[in-house]
Amino acid sequence: MPEEKRDCTRDRRVLLVGPRTGLFARLAAALRTSGIGADITREAAGAHEEELRAYGALAFDRTVGEDERSAVRAALAAAHATAVCVEPLAPVVPLLAAQLEQALGPRHPGPHLLAALTAAPGEARLVTTAAARIRLTGYHRDRLRRTHAHPLFDSRPEPGEHRLPLDARIAFVVARTDGEVLVARAGRDAFGAPPPSG
């Protein structure tokens, strides 16, 4: 453990508990492209405590059962690890990567530029604390289960609250600026059944 390993600083490493193929393989590749270390394993419960303390975030594949999840959480607690456990929003790589980036926190120290992101059917609400380039992307899945990304906003707004109209189909919104990411659910999850609870 881990079965796949890449050196990275402690607060920029993610542990993915699940199979090394399919969704998690693509997710790990996307995270590494962003400079985030991503390790995939099914042996997390037996890992050395020092290894577990090296991760800033953790995600389970949907195929991982509750017994295995409980064993991993117990191992993290015993190691006094601080990894944030992320429940995937949807089986879509860009969304999962964004959610894990959000869990890791801003890449740079200092005040957050993205103070808040909320969304509801038809509207997204973004709060910024300083003028910076902000990019918003919306995601939805069509009836053939194809995922579509929609550029919603790419500008440098003044600090404050900004309300943006959304197409009714948009299910999730991702806001990005330099080193910061926020994700919000805009409405009904059209990406399939929710992940296992717990």
PDB file of C-alpha atoms in Angstrom:
ATOM      1  CA  MET A   1       0.000   0.000   0.000  1.00  0.00           C
ATOM      2  CA  PRO A   2      -0.418   2.235  -1.842  1.00  0.00           C
ATOM      3  CA  GLU A   3      -0.486   0.270  -5.108  1.00  0.00           C
ATOM      4  CA  GLU A   4       0.190   3.497  -7.030  1.00  0.00           C
ATOM      5  CA  LYS A   5       2.366   6.179  -5.556  1.00  0.00           C
ATOM      6  CA  ARG A   6       3.643   9.599  -6.500  1.00  0.00           C
ATOM      7  CA  ASP A   7       5.594  11.984  -4.291  1.00  0.00           C
ATOM      8  CA  CYS A   8       3.764  15.145  -3.335  1.00  0.00           C
ATOM      9  CA  THR A   9       3.514  17.416  -0.323  1.00  0.00           C
ATOM     10  CA  ARG A  10       1.294  16.240   2.489  1.00  0.00           C
ATOM     11  CA  ASP A  11      -1.538  18.675   1.972  1.00  0.00           C
ATOM     12  CA  ARG A  12      -1.734  17.962  -1.770  1.00  0.00           C
ATOM     13  CA  ARG A  13      -2.167  14.184  -1.687  1.00  0.00           C
ATOM     14  CA  VAL A  14      -5.373  12.212  -2.139  1.00  0.00           C
ATOM     15  CA  LEU A  15      -6.093   8.586  -1.248  1.00  0.00           C
ATOM     16  CA  LEU A  16      -8.572   6.792  -3.516  1.00  0.00           C
ATOM     17  CA  VAL A  17      -9.919   3.549  -2.043  1.00  0.00           C
ATOM     18  CA  GLY A  18     -11.166   1.310  -4.819  1.00  0.00           C
ATOM     19  CA  PRO A  19     -10.145  -0.419  -8.048  1.00  0.00           C
ATOM     20  CA  ARG A  20      -7.215   0.800 -10.093  1.00  0.00           C
ATOM     21  CA  THR A  21      -9.232   0.761 -13.294  1.00  0.00           C
ATOM     22  CA  GLY A  22     -12.078   2.791 -14.742  1.00  0.00           C
ATOM     23  CA  LEU A  23     -13.190   5.943 -12.987  1.00  0.00           C
ATOM     24  CA  PHE A  24     -10.477   6.050 -10.312  1.00  0.00           C
ATOM     25  CA  ALA A  25      -7.687   5.502 -12.840  1.00  0.00           C
ATOM     26  CA  ARG A  26      -8.923   8.464 -14.880  1.00  0.00           C
ATOM     27  CA  LEU A  27      -9.472  10.530 -11.739  1.00  0.00           C
ATOM     28  CA  ALA A  28      -5.938   9.883 -10.466  1.00  0.00           C
ATOM     29  CA  ALA A  29      -4.515  10.937 -13.832  1.00  0.00           C
ATOM     30  CA  ALA A  30      -6.540  14.152 -13.808  1.00  0.00           C
ATOM     31  CA  LEU A  31      -5.448  15.005 -10.251  1.00  0.00           C
ATOM     32  CA  ARG A  32      -1.794  14.408 -11.044  1.00  0.00           C
ATOM     33  CA  THR A  33      -2.077  16.696 -14.062  1.00  0.00           C
ATOM     34  CA  SER A  34      -3.184  19.388 -11.583  1.00  0.00           C
ATOM     35  CA  GLY A  35      -0.160  18.754  -9.375  1.00  0.00           C
ATOM     36  CA  ILE A  36      -2.019  16.669  -6.774  1.00  0.00           C
ATOM     37  CA  GLY A  37      -0.597  13.331  -5.694  1.00  0.00           C
ATOM     38  CA  ALA A  38      -3.138  10.516  -6.059  1.00  0.00           C
ATOM     39  CA  ASP A  39      -2.707   6.984  -4.725  1.00  0.00           C
ATOM     40  CA  ILE A  40      -5.161   4.138  -5.437  1.00  0.00           C
ATOM     41  CA  THR A  41      -5.452   1.090  -3.164  1.00  0.00           C
ATOM     42  CA  ARG A  42      -7.787  -1.508  -1.681  1.00  0.00           C
ATOM     43  CA  GLU A  43      -5.434  -1.993   1.296  1.00  0.00           C
ATOM     44  CA  ALA A  44      -5.838   1.333   3.088  1.00  0.00           C
ATOM     45  CA  ALA A  45      -6.986  -0.232   6.378  1.00  0.00           C
ATOM     46  CA  GLY A  46      -3.625  -1.984   6.722  1.00  0.00           C
ATOM     47  CA  ALA A  47      -1.449   0.991   5.837  1.00  0.00           C
ATOM     48  CA  HIS A  48       1.204   2.374   8.176  1.00  0.00           C
ATOM     49  CA  GLU A  49      -0.037   5.253  10.331  1.00  0.00           C
ATOM     50  CA  GLU A  50       2.561   7.646   8.945  1.00  0.00           C
ATOM     51  CA  GLU A  51       1.338   6.922   5.419  1.00  0.00           C
ATOM     52  CA  LEU A  52      -2.265   7.653   6.353  1.00  0.00           C
ATOM     53  CA  ARG A  53      -1.287  10.961   7.932  1.00  0.00           C
ATOM     54  CA  ALA A  54       0.229  12.033   4.592  1.00  0.00           C
ATOM     55  CA  TYR A  55      -3.155  12.503   2.881  1.00  0.00           C
ATOM     56  CA  GLY A  56      -5.283  15.617   2.816  1.00  0.00           C
ATOM     57  CA  ALA A  57      -8.383  13.990   1.315  1.00  0.00           C
ATOM     58  CA  LEU A  58      -9.887  10.556   0.812  1.00  0.00           C
ATOM     59  CA  ALA A  59     -12.598   9.142  -1.449  1.00  0.00           C
ATOM     60  CA  PHE A  60     -14.227   5.734  -1.723  1.00  0.00           C
ATOM     61  CA  ASP A  61     -15.297   4.134  -4.973  1.00  0.00           C
ATOM     62  CA  ARG A  62     -18.983   3.178  -5.046  1.00  0.00           C
ATOM     63  CA  THR A  63     -17.998  -0.493  -5.160  1.00  0.00           C
ATOM     64  CA  VAL A  64     -16.397  -0.299  -1.691  1.00  0.00           C
ATOM     65  CA  GLY A  65     -18.709  -1.775   0.918  1.00  0.00           C
ATOM     66  CA  GLU A  66     -19.576  -0.291   4.286  1.00  0.00           C
ATOM     67  CA  ASP A  67     -17.438  -2.793   6.226  1.00  0.00           C
ATOM     68  CA  GLU A  68     -14.362  -1.787   4.268  1.00  0.00           C
ATOM     69  CA  ARG A  69     -15.217   1.906   4.628  1.00  0.00           C
ATOM     70  CA  SER A  70     -15.565   1.492   8.394  1.00  0.00           C
ATOM     71  CA  ALA A  71     -12.202  -0.289   8.608  1.00  0.00           C
ATOM     72  CA  VAL A  72     -10.485   2.517   6.693  1.00  0.00           C
ATOM     73  CA  ARG A  73     -12.104   5.206   8.864  1.00  0.00           C
ATOM     74  CA  ALA A  74     -11.009   3.324  11.992  1.00  0.00           C
ATOM     75  CA  ALA A  75      -7.438   3.132  10.690  1.00  0.00           C
ATOM     76  CA  LEU A  76      -7.466   6.880   9.971  1.00  0.00           C
ATOM     77  CA  ALA A  77      -8.761   7.638  13.456  1.00  0.00           C
ATOM     78  CA  ALA A  78      -6.127   5.407  15.068  1.00  0.00           C
ATOM     79  CA  ALA A  79      -3.424   7.178  13.053  1.00  0.00           C
ATOM     80  CA  HIS A  80      -4.782  10.631  14.047  1.00  0.00           C
ATOM     81  CA  ALA A  81      -4.991  11.367  10.327  1.00  0.00           C
ATOM     82  CA  THR A  82      -6.761  14.532   9.227  1.00  0.00           C
ATOM     83  CA  ALA A  83      -7.782  13.507   5.697  1.00  0.00           C
ATOM     84  CA  VAL A  84     -11.198  14.861   4.699  1.00  0.00           C
ATOM     85  CA  CYS A  85     -13.481  12.053   3.532  1.00  0.00           C
ATOM     86  CA  VAL A  86     -15.227  13.164   0.344  1.00  0.00           C
ATOM     87  CA  GLU A  87     -18.467  11.544  -0.742  1.00  0.00           C
ATOM     88  CA  PRO A  88     -18.464  11.758  -4.560  1.00  0.00           C
ATOM     89  CA  LEU A  89     -21.103  13.993  -6.060  1.00  0.00           C
ATOM     90  CA  ALA A  90     -21.266  12.153  -9.363  1.00  0.00           C
ATOM     91  CA  PRO A  91     -19.264   9.590 -11.359  1.00  0.00           C
ATOM     92  CA  VAL A  92     -17.746  12.286 -13.568  1.00  0.00           C
ATOM     93  CA  VAL A  93     -13.989  12.893 -13.442  1.00  0.00           C
ATOM     94  CA  PRO A  94     -13.970  16.729 -13.633  1.00  0.00           C
ATOM     95  CA  LEU A  95     -16.541  16.975 -10.834  1.00  0.00           C
ATOM     96  CA  LEU A  96     -14.793  14.460  -8.592  1.00  0.00           C
ATOM     97  CA  ALA A  97     -11.434  16.149  -9.166  1.00  0.00           C
ATOM     98  CA  ALA A  98     -12.935  19.533  -8.298  1.00  0.00           C
ATOM     99  CA  GLN A  99     -14.578  18.156  -5.158  1.00  0.00           C
ATOM    100  CA  LEU A 100     -11.278  16.669  -3.967  1.00  0.00           C
ATOM    101  CA  GLU A 101      -9.442  19.913  -4.752  1.00  0.00           C
ATOM    102  CA  GLN A 102     -12.008  21.758  -2.658  1.00  0.00           C
ATOM    103  CA  ALA A 103     -11.452  19.319   0.217  1.00  0.00           C
ATOM    104  CA  LEU A 104      -7.696  19.923   0.068  1.00  0.00           C
ATOM    105  CA  GLY A 105      -8.260  23.653   0.429  1.00  0.00           C
ATOM    106  CA  PRO A 106      -6.638  26.606  -1.374  1.00  0.00           C
ATOM    107  CA  ARG A 107      -3.293  25.942  -2.981  1.00  0.00           C
ATOM    108  CA  HIS A 108      -1.862  29.239  -1.711  1.00  0.00           C
ATOM    109  CA  PRO A 109      -1.909  30.724   1.824  1.00  0.00           C
ATOM    110  CA  GLY A 110      -3.790  33.905   2.556  1.00  0.00           C
ATOM    111  CA  PRO A 111      -7.391  35.099   2.330  1.00  0.00           C
ATOM    112  CA  HIS A 112      -9.758  33.066   0.187  1.00  0.00           C
ATOM    113  CA  LEU A 113     -10.800  34.736  -3.057  1.00  0.00           C
ATOM    114  CA  LEU A 114     -13.826  32.451  -3.376  1.00  0.00           C
ATOM    115  CA  ALA A 115     -15.833  33.016  -0.211  1.00  0.00           C
ATOM    116  CA  ALA A 116     -18.937  31.023  -1.156  1.00  0.00           C
ATOM    117  CA  LEU A 117     -20.688  29.238  -3.997  1.00  0.00           C
ATOM    118  CA  THR A 118     -24.305  28.115  -3.861  1.00  0.00           C
ATOM    119  CA  ALA A 119     -26.653  27.065  -6.616  1.00  0.00           C
ATOM    120  CA  ALA A 120     -30.306  26.322  -7.178  1.00  0.00           C
ATOM    121  CA  PRO A 121     -32.297  25.511 -10.290  1.00  0.00           C
ATOM    122  CA  GLY A 122     -31.901  28.525 -12.554  1.00  0.00           C
ATOM    123  CA  GLU A 123     -29.317  30.488 -10.570  1.00  0.00           C
ATOM    124  CA  ALA A 124     -25.807  30.351  -9.089  1.00  0.00           C
ATOM    125  CA  ARG A 125     -24.613  32.687  -6.326  1.00  0.00           C
ATOM    126  CA  LEU A 126     -20.903  33.411  -5.999  1.00  0.00           C
ATOM    127  CA  VAL A 127     -19.260  35.557  -3.320  1.00  0.00           C
ATOM    128  CA  THR A 128     -15.729  36.861  -3.909  1.00  0.00           C
ATOM    129  CA  THR A 129     -13.425  38.807  -1.604  1.00  0.00           C
ATOM    130  CA  ALA A 130     -11.087  40.379  -4.161  1.00  0.00           C
ATOM    131  CA  ALA A 131     -10.900  41.077  -7.871  1.00  0.00           C
ATOM    132  CA  ALA A 132      -9.590  37.964  -9.625  1.00  0.00           C
ATOM    133  CA  ARG A 133     -10.257  35.928 -12.729  1.00  0.00           C
ATOM    134  CA  ILE A 134     -13.120  33.542 -11.971  1.00  0.00           C
ATOM    135  CA  ARG A 135     -14.265  30.672 -14.180  1.00  0.00           C
ATOM    136  CA  LEU A 136     -17.596  28.925 -13.640  1.00  0.00           C
ATOM    137  CA  THR A 137     -18.502  25.692 -15.397  1.00  0.00           C
ATOM    138  CA  GLY A 138     -21.837  23.892 -15.290  1.00  0.00           C
ATOM    139  CA  TYR A 139     -22.390  20.163 -15.815  1.00  0.00           C
ATOM    140  CA  HIS A 140     -25.380  18.125 -16.843  1.00  0.00           C
ATOM    141  CA  ARG A 141     -26.062  14.649 -18.203  1.00  0.00           C
ATOM    142  CA  ASP A 142     -28.412  14.069 -21.091  1.00  0.00           C
ATOM    143  CA  ARG A 143     -30.871  11.221 -21.615  1.00  0.00           C
ATOM    144  CA  LEU A 144     -28.139   9.093 -23.176  1.00  0.00           C
ATOM    145  CA  ARG A 145     -26.032   9.584 -20.011  1.00  0.00           C
ATOM    146  CA  ARG A 146     -23.486  11.733 -21.829  1.00  0.00           C
ATOM    147  CA  THR A 147     -21.894  14.402 -19.645  1.00  0.00           C
ATOM    148  CA  HIS A 148     -21.819  17.976 -20.946  1.00  0.00           C
ATOM    149  CA  ALA A 149     -19.730  20.849 -19.594  1.00  0.00           C
ATOM    150  CA  HIS A 150     -20.986  24.403 -20.114  1.00  0.00           C
ATOM    151  CA  PRO A 151     -18.726  27.461 -19.666  1.00  0.00           C
ATOM    152  CA  LEU A 152     -20.892  29.839 -17.632  1.00  0.00           C
ATOM    153  CA  PHE A 153     -18.605  32.699 -16.693  1.00  0.00           C
ATOM    154  CA  ASP A 154     -14.997  33.749 -17.283  1.00  0.00           C
ATOM    155  CA  SER A 155     -14.266  37.245 -16.052  1.00  0.00           C
ATOM    156  CA  ARG A 156     -12.696  39.370 -13.326  1.00  0.00           C
ATOM    157  CA  PRO A 157     -15.588  40.605 -11.198  1.00  0.00           C
ATOM    158  CA  GLU A 158     -15.308  43.107  -8.385  1.00  0.00           C
ATOM    159  CA  PRO A 159     -15.500  41.793  -4.800  1.00  0.00           C
ATOM    160  CA  GLY A 160     -18.989  41.022  -3.576  1.00  0.00           C
ATOM    161  CA  GLU A 161     -21.966  38.839  -4.404  1.00  0.00           C
ATOM    162  CA  HIS A 162     -22.638  37.832  -7.978  1.00  0.00           C
ATOM    163  CA  ARG A 163     -25.783  36.078  -9.210  1.00  0.00           C
ATOM    164  CA  LEU A 164     -25.631  34.206 -12.489  1.00  0.00           C
ATOM    165  CA  PRO A 165     -28.500  32.609 -14.418  1.00  0.00           C
ATOM    166  CA  LEU A 166     -28.298  28.864 -15.030  1.00  0.00           C
ATOM    167  CA  ASP A 167     -29.853  26.670 -17.643  1.00  0.00           C
ATOM    168  CA  ALA A 168     -32.466  24.486 -15.924  1.00  0.00           C
ATOM    169  CA  ARG A 169     -30.552  21.359 -16.993  1.00  0.00           C
ATOM    170  CA  ILE A 170     -27.421  22.239 -14.983  1.00  0.00           C
ATOM    171  CA  ALA A 171     -26.940  19.836 -12.070  1.00  0.00           C
ATOM    172  CA  PHE A 172     -23.566  21.016 -10.700  1.00  0.00           C
ATOM    173  CA  VAL A 173     -21.486  24.182 -10.832  1.00  0.00           C
ATOM    174  CA  VAL A 174     -17.707  24.452 -10.358  1.00  0.00           C
ATOM    175  CA  ALA A 175     -16.000  27.781  -9.626  1.00  0.00           C
ATOM    176  CA  ARG A 176     -12.244  28.137 -10.102  1.00  0.00           C
ATOM    177  CA  THR A 177      -9.691  30.835  -9.570  1.00  0.00           C
ATOM    178  CA  ASP A 178      -5.950  30.756  -8.935  1.00  0.00           C
ATOM    179  CA  GLY A 179      -5.454  27.826  -6.563  1.00  0.00           C
ATOM    180  CA  GLU A 180      -9.062  27.686  -5.317  1.00  0.00           C
ATOM    181  CA  VAL A 181     -12.028  25.502  -6.256  1.00  0.00           C
ATOM    182  CA  LEU A 182     -15.637  25.363  -5.040  1.00  0.00           C
ATOM    183  CA  VAL A 183     -18.374  22.929  -6.105  1.00  0.00           C
ATOM    184  CA  ALA A 184     -22.135  23.296  -5.653  1.00  0.00           C
ATOM    185  CA  ARG A 185     -25.125  21.171  -6.534  1.00  0.00           C
ATOM    186  CA  ALA A 186     -27.577  23.182  -8.611  1.00  0.00           C
ATOM    187  CA  GLY A 187     -30.522  20.839  -8.558  1.00  0.00           C
ATOM    188  CA  ARG A 188     -31.609  17.279  -9.022  1.00  0.00           C
ATOM    189  CA  ASP A 189     -28.660  14.922  -9.466  1.00  0.00           C
ATOM    190  CA  ALA A 190     -29.041  13.699 -13.025  1.00  0.00           C
ATOM    191  CA  PHE A 191     -25.832  11.631 -12.812  1.00  0.00           C
ATOM    192  CA  GLY A 192     -27.295   8.527 -11.215  1.00  0.00           C
ATOM    193  CA  ALA A 193     -28.089   7.223  -7.770  1.00  0.00           C
ATOM    194  CA  PRO A 194     -26.422   8.917  -4.776  1.00  0.00           C
ATOM    195  CA  PRO A 195     -23.284   7.280  -3.344  1.00  0.00           C
ATOM    196  CA  PRO A 196     -23.538   4.996  -0.303  1.00  0.00           C
ATOM    197  CA  SER A 197     -24.057   6.951   2.909  1.00  0.00           C
ATOM    198  CA  GLY A 198     -21.619   7.042   5.799  1.00  0.00           C
TER     199      GLY A 198
END
